[in-house]
PDB file of C-alpha atoms in Angstrom:
ATOM      1  CA  MET A   1      98.173  95.014  90.339  1.00 43.00           C
ATOM      2  CA  LYS A   2      99.286  96.711  93.518  1.00 48.00           C
ATOM      3  CA  SER A   3      98.105  95.509  96.890  1.00 55.00           C
ATOM      4  CA  ASP A   4      95.079  97.169  98.476  1.00 74.00           C
ATOM      5  CA  ASN A   5      97.278  97.589 101.539  1.00 79.00           C
ATOM      6  CA  ASN A   6      99.358 100.504 100.229  1.00 86.00           C
ATOM      7  CA  PRO A   7      99.441 103.317 102.813  1.00 89.00           C
ATOM      8  CA  GLU A   8     101.313 105.689 100.493  1.00 94.00           C
ATOM      9  CA  SER A   9      98.657 105.378  97.797  1.00 95.00           C
ATOM     10  CA  LEU A  10      95.852 105.655 100.358  1.00 96.00           C
ATOM     11  CA  ASN A  11      97.339 108.807 101.877  1.00 97.00           C
ATOM     12  CA  LYS A  12      97.853 110.330  98.432  1.00 97.00           C
ATOM     13  CA  ALA A  13      94.219 109.647  97.511  1.00 98.00           C
ATOM     14  CA  LEU A  14      92.869 111.107 100.755  1.00 98.00           C
ATOM     15  CA  ASP A  15      95.065 114.193 100.405  1.00 98.00           C
ATOM     16  CA  LEU A  16      93.818 114.615  96.857  1.00 98.00           C
ATOM     17  CA  ALA A  17      90.223 114.299  98.063  1.00 98.00           C
ATOM     18  CA  VAL A  18      90.793 117.190 100.471  1.00 98.00           C
ATOM     19  CA  GLU A  19      92.500 119.240  97.745  1.00 98.00           C
ATOM     20  CA  SER A  20      89.452 118.561  95.570  1.00 98.00           C
ATOM     21  CA  GLY A  21      87.065 120.034  98.134  1.00 98.00           C
ATOM     22  CA  ALA A  22      86.135 117.143 100.422  1.00 98.00           C
ATOM     23  CA  SER A  23      86.949 118.509 103.881  1.00 98.00           C
ATOM     24  CA  GLU A  24      87.814 115.948 106.518  1.00 98.00           C
ATOM     25  CA  GLU A  25      84.474 116.599 108.247  1.00 98.00           C
ATOM     26  CA  SER A  26      82.429 115.970 105.111  1.00 98.00           C
ATOM     27  CA  VAL A  27      80.382 112.990 104.044  1.00 98.00           C
ATOM     28  CA  GLU A  28      82.448 112.955 100.829  1.00 98.00           C
ATOM     29  CA  TYR A  29      85.633 112.439 102.832  1.00 98.00           C
ATOM     30  CA  PHE A  30      83.978 109.662 104.804  1.00 98.00           C
ATOM     31  CA  MET A  31      83.019 108.032 101.504  1.00 98.00           C
ATOM     32  CA  ALA A  32      86.610 108.410 100.305  1.00 98.00           C
ATOM     33  CA  THR A  33      87.876 106.571 103.400  1.00 98.00           C
ATOM     34  CA  GLN A  34      85.580 103.689 102.504  1.00 97.00           C
ATOM     35  CA  LEU A  35      86.229 103.664  98.761  1.00 98.00           C
ATOM     36  CA  PHE A  36      89.991 104.054  98.954  1.00 98.00           C
ATOM     37  CA  THR A  37      90.500 100.839 100.891  1.00 96.00           C
ATOM     38  CA  LYS A  38      90.370  99.281  97.400  1.00 96.00           C
ATOM     39  CA  ASP A  39      93.251  99.892  95.016  1.00 96.00           C
ATOM     40  CA  MET A  40      90.964  99.961  91.971  1.00 97.00           C
ATOM     41  CA  ASN A  41      88.936 102.841  93.417  1.00 98.00           C
ATOM     42  CA  ARG A  42      92.094 104.806  94.163  1.00 98.00           C
ATOM     43  CA  GLU A  43      93.337 104.264  90.609  1.00 97.00           C
ATOM     44  CA  ILE A  44      90.028 105.466  89.167  1.00 98.00           C
ATOM     45  CA  PHE A  45      90.156 108.546  91.406  1.00 98.00           C
ATOM     46  CA  PHE A  46      93.692 109.323  90.226  1.00 98.00           C
ATOM     47  CA  LYS A  47      92.543 109.243  86.579  1.00 98.00           C
ATOM     48  CA  PHE A  48      90.310 112.305  86.961  1.00 98.00           C
ATOM     49  CA  THR A  49      92.124 115.409  85.757  1.00 98.00           C
ATOM     50  CA  THR A  50      90.280 118.125  87.696  1.00 98.00           C
ATOM     51  CA  ALA A  51      89.346 118.728  91.315  1.00 98.00           C
ATOM     52  CA  GLU A  52      85.751 119.268  90.242  1.00 98.00           C
ATOM     53  CA  SER A  53      85.478 115.883  88.548  1.00 98.00           C
ATOM     54  CA  ARG A  54      87.053 114.101  91.542  1.00 98.00           C
ATOM     55  CA  LEU A  55      84.642 115.757  93.969  1.00 98.00           C
ATOM     56  CA  LEU A  56      81.688 115.033  91.710  1.00 98.00           C
ATOM     57  CA  TRP A  57      82.698 111.356  91.593  1.00 98.00           C
ATOM     58  CA  LEU A  58      82.731 111.230  95.396  1.00 98.00           C
ATOM     59  CA  LYS A  59      79.361 112.995  95.544  1.00 98.00           C
ATOM     60  CA  ARG A  60      77.852 110.484  93.142  1.00 98.00           C
ATOM     61  CA  TRP A  61      79.052 107.661  95.371  1.00 98.00           C
ATOM     62  CA  CYS A  62      77.456 109.418  98.348  1.00 98.00           C
ATOM     63  CA  GLN A  63      74.172 109.705  96.456  1.00 98.00           C
ATOM     64  CA  GLN A  64      74.331 106.066  95.389  1.00 98.00           C
ATOM     65  CA  LYS A  65      74.891 104.979  98.991  1.00 97.00           C
ATOM     66  CA  LYS A  66      72.099 107.331 100.131  1.00 97.00           C
ATOM     67  CA  LEU A  67      74.345 109.387 102.405  1.00 96.00           C
ATOM     68  CA  TYR A  68      72.542 112.563 101.337  1.00 93.00           C
TER      69      TYR A  68
END
């Protein structure tokens, strides 16, 4: 398994979060910055095939962590 300390993978995941609708000012983007410190979470995020499903996944994390 790749190291959690992979800036290229982290940057790719954050860019993909923005492309999926999580603006940098949003709570979803904040959640992404927390989740994507772990390689496993980045890999899960990369498995989603649509922007909508990626954004929904981030929103569900926000709900679970009571950020809404």
